[in-house]
Coordinates of C-alpha atoms in Angstrom, one line a residue:
M17 CA -150.8 -37.1 79.7
N18 CA -151.0 -35.5 76.0
P19 CA -148.6 -32.6 75.8
Q20 CA -150.7 -30.7 73.8
S21 CA -154.0 -30.8 76.0
G22 CA -154.5 -28.0 78.4
P23 CA -155.1 -27.7 82.2
I24 CA -157.0 -29.8 83.5
Q25 CA -160.3 -27.9 84.9
A26 CA -162.4 -28.7 87.9
P27 CA -165.7 -29.3 87.6
S28 CA -168.0 -26.1 88.3
Q29 CA -170.3 -26.6 91.2
A30 CA -173.7 -27.1 90.3
P31 CA -175.6 -24.1 91.3
L32 CA -178.2 -24.0 94.4
S33 CA -181.6 -25.0 92.9
A34 CA -184.4 -22.2 94.2
A35 CA -185.8 -24.6 97.3
A36 CA -182.3 -24.5 98.6
Q37 CA -181.8 -20.9 98.0
R38 CA -185.3 -20.1 100.0
R39 CA -184.4 -22.9 102.8
A40 CA -181.3 -20.7 103.8
G41 CA -183.3 -17.3 103.4
W42 CA -185.5 -18.9 105.8
L43 CA -182.9 -20.0 108.6
L44 CA -181.2 -17.2 109.3
P45 CA -184.2 -15.1 110.5
L46 CA -186.0 -18.0 112.1
L47 CA -182.8 -18.7 114.3
L48 CA -182.7 -15.0 115.1
A49 CA -186.9 -14.9 116.2
C50 CA -186.1 -18.4 118.2
A51 CA -183.0 -16.4 120.0
V52 CA -184.9 -13.1 120.5
Y53 CA -188.1 -14.7 121.9
M54 CA -186.2 -16.9 124.4
A55 CA -184.3 -14.0 125.7
E56 CA -187.4 -12.2 125.9
G57 CA -189.2 -15.0 127.7
T58 CA -186.6 -15.3 130.0
L59 CA -186.6 -11.7 130.8
R60 CA -190.3 -11.6 131.3
M61 CA -190.3 -14.1 134.2
L62 CA -187.2 -12.7 135.8
L63 CA -189.2 -9.1 135.8
A64 CA -192.4 -10.5 136.6
R65 CA -193.9 -9.4 139.9
Q66 CA -195.4 -12.7 140.6
P67 CA -194.3 -15.9 139.2
A68 CA -196.0 -17.0 136.0
T69 CA -196.7 -19.9 134.4
S70 CA -194.8 -20.9 131.3
L71 CA -198.3 -20.5 129.9
E72 CA -198.7 -17.3 130.5
V73 CA -195.1 -16.0 129.5
L74 CA -195.8 -17.4 126.2
G75 CA -199.2 -15.5 125.8
M76 CA -197.5 -12.2 126.3
L77 CA -194.9 -13.0 123.7
A78 CA -197.1 -14.1 121.3
L79 CA -200.0 -11.8 121.4
P80 CA -197.8 -8.5 120.3
P81 CA -196.1 -9.9 117.1
L82 CA -199.8 -11.8 116.4
L83 CA -201.5 -8.2 116.1
V84 CA -198.5 -6.8 114.1
C85 CA -198.9 -9.4 111.9
A86 CA -202.6 -9.3 111.7
L87 CA -202.6 -5.3 111.5
F88 CA -199.7 -5.5 108.7
S89 CA -201.7 -8.4 106.7
I90 CA -204.2 -5.6 105.6
G91 CA -201.7 -4.8 102.7
K92 CA -201.2 -7.5 100.3
R93 CA -197.3 -7.4 100.1
F94 CA -196.8 -8.1 103.7
R95 CA -198.9 -11.5 103.7
D96 CA -195.7 -13.4 102.5
P97 CA -194.5 -15.6 105.3
R98 CA -190.9 -14.6 105.2
R99 CA -191.7 -11.0 105.3
Q100 CA -194.2 -12.0 108.0
L101 CA -191.3 -13.7 109.8
Y102 CA -188.9 -10.4 109.7
I103 CA -192.0 -8.7 111.2
V104 CA -192.1 -11.2 113.9
L105 CA -188.0 -10.9 114.5
V106 CA -188.7 -7.0 114.6
V107 CA -191.5 -6.9 117.2
G108 CA -189.2 -9.4 119.3
L109 CA -186.0 -7.1 119.1
V110 CA -188.1 -3.8 120.0
M111 CA -190.4 -5.9 123.2
L112 CA -186.1 -7.1 124.1
L113 CA -185.2 -3.9 123.7
G114 CA -187.5 -2.2 126.0
D115 CA -187.5 -5.4 128.9
A116 CA -183.9 -4.8 128.7
G117 CA -183.9 -1.1 129.8
Q118 CA -186.7 -2.1 132.2
A119 CA -184.1 -4.7 133.9
W120 CA -181.7 -2.2 134.0
S121 CA -183.5 0.2 135.8
R122 CA -184.8 -2.8 137.9
I123 CA -180.9 -3.3 138.8
E124 CA -180.1 0.1 139.4
Q125 CA -182.9 0.3 141.6
N126 CA -181.7 -2.2 143.6
R127 CA -178.5 -0.5 143.9
Q128 CA -179.8 2.6 145.3
R129 CA -181.9 0.5 147.7
E130 CA -178.8 -1.2 149.3
L131 CA -176.9 1.7 149.3
A132 CA -179.8 3.6 151.4
N133 CA -179.8 0.6 153.1
A134 CA -176.5 0.7 154.2
G135 CA -176.6 4.1 155.0
I136 CA -179.6 3.5 157.5
R137 CA -177.7 0.5 159.4
D138 CA -175.1 2.7 160.1
A139 CA -177.3 5.2 162.0
M140 CA -179.3 2.4 163.5
A141 CA -175.8 1.2 165.0
V142 CA -175.1 4.7 166.2
L143 CA -178.5 4.9 167.6
R144 CA -178.1 1.5 169.7
R145 CA -175.2 2.5 171.0
M146 CA -176.5 5.6 172.3
A147 CA -179.5 3.7 173.9
G148 CA -177.2 1.2 175.5
G149 CA -175.6 3.7 177.3
A150 CA -172.5 2.2 177.4
E151 CA -170.3 4.8 176.0
K152 CA -170.0 8.4 176.7
P153 CA -172.2 10.6 174.3
G154 CA -169.1 12.7 173.2
A155 CA -167.3 9.3 171.9
L156 CA -170.4 9.0 169.7
P157 CA -169.9 10.1 166.1
D158 CA -173.0 12.7 164.6
I159 CA -175.1 11.2 161.9
D160 CA -174.5 13.0 158.6
P161 CA -177.9 13.5 156.8
T162 CA -176.1 13.2 153.4
P163 CA -177.4 10.0 151.6
R164 CA -175.3 7.3 149.7
A165 CA -178.3 6.7 147.3
H166 CA -179.8 8.5 144.4
G167 CA -183.3 9.3 143.8
A168 CA -186.2 8.1 145.5
Y169 CA -184.4 6.0 148.2
G170 CA -181.5 8.7 148.5
E171 CA -184.6 10.8 149.5
L172 CA -186.0 8.1 152.1
E173 CA -182.6 7.5 153.4
R174 CA -181.9 11.7 154.0
A175 CA -185.3 11.7 155.7
V176 CA -184.6 8.7 158.2
K177 CA -181.0 9.8 159.0
T178 CA -182.0 13.4 159.6
V179 CA -185.0 12.1 162.5
A180 CA -181.7 10.0 163.7
G181 CA -179.4 13.1 163.6
Q182 CA -181.9 15.0 165.4
R183 CA -182.5 12.2 168.3
L184 CA -178.7 12.0 169.0
A185 CA -178.1 15.4 169.1
Q186 CA -180.6 16.1 171.6
H187 CA -179.7 13.4 173.9
K188 CA -175.8 14.4 173.3
A189 CA -177.0 18.3 174.4
Y190 CA -179.0 16.8 177.2
V191 CA -176.4 14.9 178.6
K192 CA -173.9 17.5 178.3
D193 CA -175.8 19.8 180.3
L194 CA -176.6 17.1 183.2
D195 CA -172.2 16.8 183.1
D196 CA -172.1 20.9 183.2
I197 CA -174.6 20.9 186.2
G198 CA -172.6 18.1 187.9
L199 CA -175.5 15.6 188.0
P200 CA -173.3 12.7 187.5
R201 CA -171.4 13.4 190.5
L202 CA -174.4 14.1 192.7
F203 CA -173.6 10.8 194.9
D204 CA -169.8 10.8 194.5
P205 CA -169.2 10.2 198.6
G206 CA -166.0 12.9 198.4
R207 CA -168.5 15.8 196.7
L208 CA -171.3 14.6 199.2
A209 CA -168.6 15.1 202.5
R210 CA -167.9 18.6 201.1
D211 CA -171.2 19.7 200.8
T212 CA -172.1 21.4 204.3
G213 CA -175.9 21.2 204.6
L214 CA -176.0 19.4 201.0
V215 CA -176.7 22.6 199.4
E216 CA -174.8 21.9 196.3
S217 CA -176.7 18.5 195.8
R218 CA -180.2 20.6 196.0
M219 CA -179.0 23.1 193.6
I220 CA -177.7 20.5 191.2
L221 CA -180.9 18.8 191.6
E222 CA -183.1 21.6 190.9
L223 CA -181.0 23.2 187.8
A224 CA -181.5 19.1 186.7
G225 CA -185.5 19.7 186.7
R226 CA -185.3 22.8 184.9
L227 CA -183.7 21.0 182.0
L228 CA -186.9 18.6 181.5
P229 CA -189.4 20.9 179.9
A230 CA -187.3 22.2 177.4
Y231 CA -186.1 18.4 176.1
R232 CA -189.6 17.5 176.7
Q233 CA -190.7 20.2 174.1
R234 CA -188.1 19.4 171.7
N235 CA -188.8 15.9 171.3
Q236 CA -192.4 16.8 170.9
Q237 CA -191.4 19.5 168.3
A238 CA -189.6 17.0 166.5
L239 CA -192.8 14.8 166.1
D240 CA -194.4 17.9 164.9
D241 CA -191.9 18.5 162.3
M242 CA -192.3 15.3 160.6
P243 CA -194.9 16.3 158.2
A244 CA -192.8 19.2 157.0
L245 CA -189.8 17.1 156.6
I246 CA -191.5 14.4 154.6
R247 CA -193.5 16.6 152.4
A248 CA -190.2 18.5 151.3
L249 CA -189.0 15.0 149.9
D250 CA -188.7 14.8 146.3
I251 CA -190.8 11.9 145.9
D252 CA -193.8 10.9 144.1
D253 CA -197.3 11.9 145.4
D254 CA -198.3 8.6 146.1
A255 CA -195.7 7.8 148.3
R256 CA -195.3 11.2 150.2
T257 CA -199.1 11.0 150.6
R258 CA -198.5 7.4 152.0
M259 CA -195.7 8.3 154.6
L260 CA -197.9 11.4 155.7
D261 CA -200.8 9.0 156.7
G262 CA -198.3 7.0 158.8
V263 CA -196.9 9.9 160.5
A264 CA -200.5 11.0 161.6
A265 CA -201.6 7.5 162.3
Q266 CA -198.6 7.2 164.2
R267 CA -198.2 10.3 166.4
P268 CA -200.5 9.6 169.1
A269 CA -198.9 6.8 170.3
R270 CA -195.1 8.4 169.6
L271 CA -196.4 11.4 171.6
R272 CA -197.4 8.9 174.5
D273 CA -193.9 7.5 174.5
V274 CA -191.9 11.0 174.5
N275 CA -194.2 12.2 177.5
R276 CA -193.7 8.7 179.3
A277 CA -189.7 8.7 178.6
W278 CA -189.7 12.2 180.2
D279 CA -192.6 11.0 183.0
L280 CA -189.4 8.8 184.0
E281 CA -186.9 11.1 184.1
T282 CA -188.5 12.9 186.5
R283 CA -189.5 10.3 188.9
I284 CA -185.8 9.7 188.8
L285 CA -184.8 13.1 189.7
D286 CA -187.6 12.7 192.5
E287 CA -185.7 9.5 193.3
F288 CA -182.6 11.1 193.7
G289 CA -184.4 14.2 195.8
Q290 CA -185.5 11.6 198.7
M291 CA -181.9 10.0 198.5
I292 CA -180.3 13.5 199.5
T293 CA -183.4 14.6 201.7
L294 CA -182.6 11.1 203.3
L295 CA -178.8 11.7 203.5
D296 CA -179.5 15.8 205.1
D297 CA -182.0 13.9 207.6
N298 CA -179.4 11.8 209.0
R299 CA -176.3 13.6 208.4
P300 CA -174.4 12.7 212.1
Y301 CA -175.2 8.6 210.9
W302 CA -173.7 8.4 207.7
V303 CA -169.6 9.3 206.6
A304 CA -167.9 9.4 203.1
R305 CA -165.0 7.0 203.8
G306 CA -162.8 4.9 201.3
G307 CA -165.1 6.3 198.2
Q308 CA -168.3 4.8 199.6
L309 CA -170.9 6.0 201.9
L310 CA -170.8 3.8 205.2
F311 CA -174.1 4.3 207.2
E312 CA -173.8 3.8 211.0
R313 CA -177.9 2.8 211.3
D314 CA -179.1 -0.4 209.2
D315 CA -182.3 1.2 208.9
D316 CA -180.8 4.6 207.1
L317 CA -179.0 1.7 204.7
A318 CA -182.0 -0.3 203.9
R319 CA -184.3 2.7 203.0
Y320 CA -181.2 4.4 200.7
R321 CA -181.1 0.6 199.4
K322 CA -184.3 0.9 198.4
H323 CA -184.4 4.0 196.6
Q324 CA -181.7 2.9 194.5
A325 CA -183.7 -0.1 193.6
R326 CA -186.2 2.1 192.6
V327 CA -183.8 4.1 190.5
D328 CA -182.3 0.9 188.8
A329 CA -186.0 0.0 187.7
L330 CA -186.8 3.1 186.3
V331 CA -183.6 3.3 184.2
R332 CA -184.7 -0.5 183.1
E333 CA -188.0 0.9 182.0
Q334 CA -186.5 3.7 180.0
D335 CA -184.1 1.4 178.3
Q336 CA -187.1 -0.8 177.0
L337 CA -188.7 2.1 176.2
G338 CA -185.8 3.6 174.4
A339 CA -185.4 0.3 172.5
Q340 CA -189.4 0.2 171.5
Q341 CA -189.0 4.1 170.3
L342 CA -185.9 3.2 168.3
A343 CA -187.4 -0.1 166.7
S344 CA -190.9 2.3 165.6
L345 CA -188.9 5.2 164.8
L346 CA -186.7 4.1 162.3
P347 CA -186.7 1.3 160.1
A348 CA -184.2 -1.2 159.8
T349 CA -184.1 -1.2 156.1
L350 CA -186.3 0.2 153.3
P351 CA -188.8 -2.0 151.2

């Protein structure tokens, strides 16, 4: 090495050619445009109400940037291919942001629907327990109409739970009134043995019969109040109109069901009255012993059991009607 020579310098890199620089300038926006339009195409397919073919999605993606490029090409400065690529990229970003907002709105809408459906399912579960009759009405929780969801689904949830709550409240009130007048203890052997002349028994049946017209009217009034409840909902006019039309179309059938239900209740009380008359007319031939009624004559026992069988059949018919009313009155879920 020559001591007088200076430090060895690395040869400088040759600058990129103009063609290479142009290629590098194209690469990034091209990759970005590809990524944006791939994401946009995926979103479009997910948001489509009906399945779309790849060709249909391609057409939806290509048309907006082509139109915008054609519009901008009126000016000479935008006819440059690189500038048109940037235009395509910007249009894709705008489309992607718009569809992303729509996707977020759809996700939130689905979440609100699930919240509303959960609230409706809970209300339906309480009504099914009520219809089953296995629990005392006091053990059933009240149905709070406050919705879990917000927006239109929250309003629909509020309406459904309001109707369900009214139905449950009327059932509780009716059963409590019957309990207060003593109907559940009407055929208690000990009470019958103490009821001289069965005067108390006939009074219980008379008081129970007086309840029927009032509760029938309450059920009919609940049907009449449905349109006002729907009009008060904060939903769009088209949905409100559809609901009002549906309520109007279903009202005759629901009114028939209400009247049929109370007709069955009237027939049950009539059977109870005939059973009390049978006991009263044949007082010397039966006794209350060991928590049950014992008949001296087989014919009296057969007639008594025949009335019991009719009551059981009427109760089964009531249960079937109640299940049908429950299915038609309230949806299991919101669409």
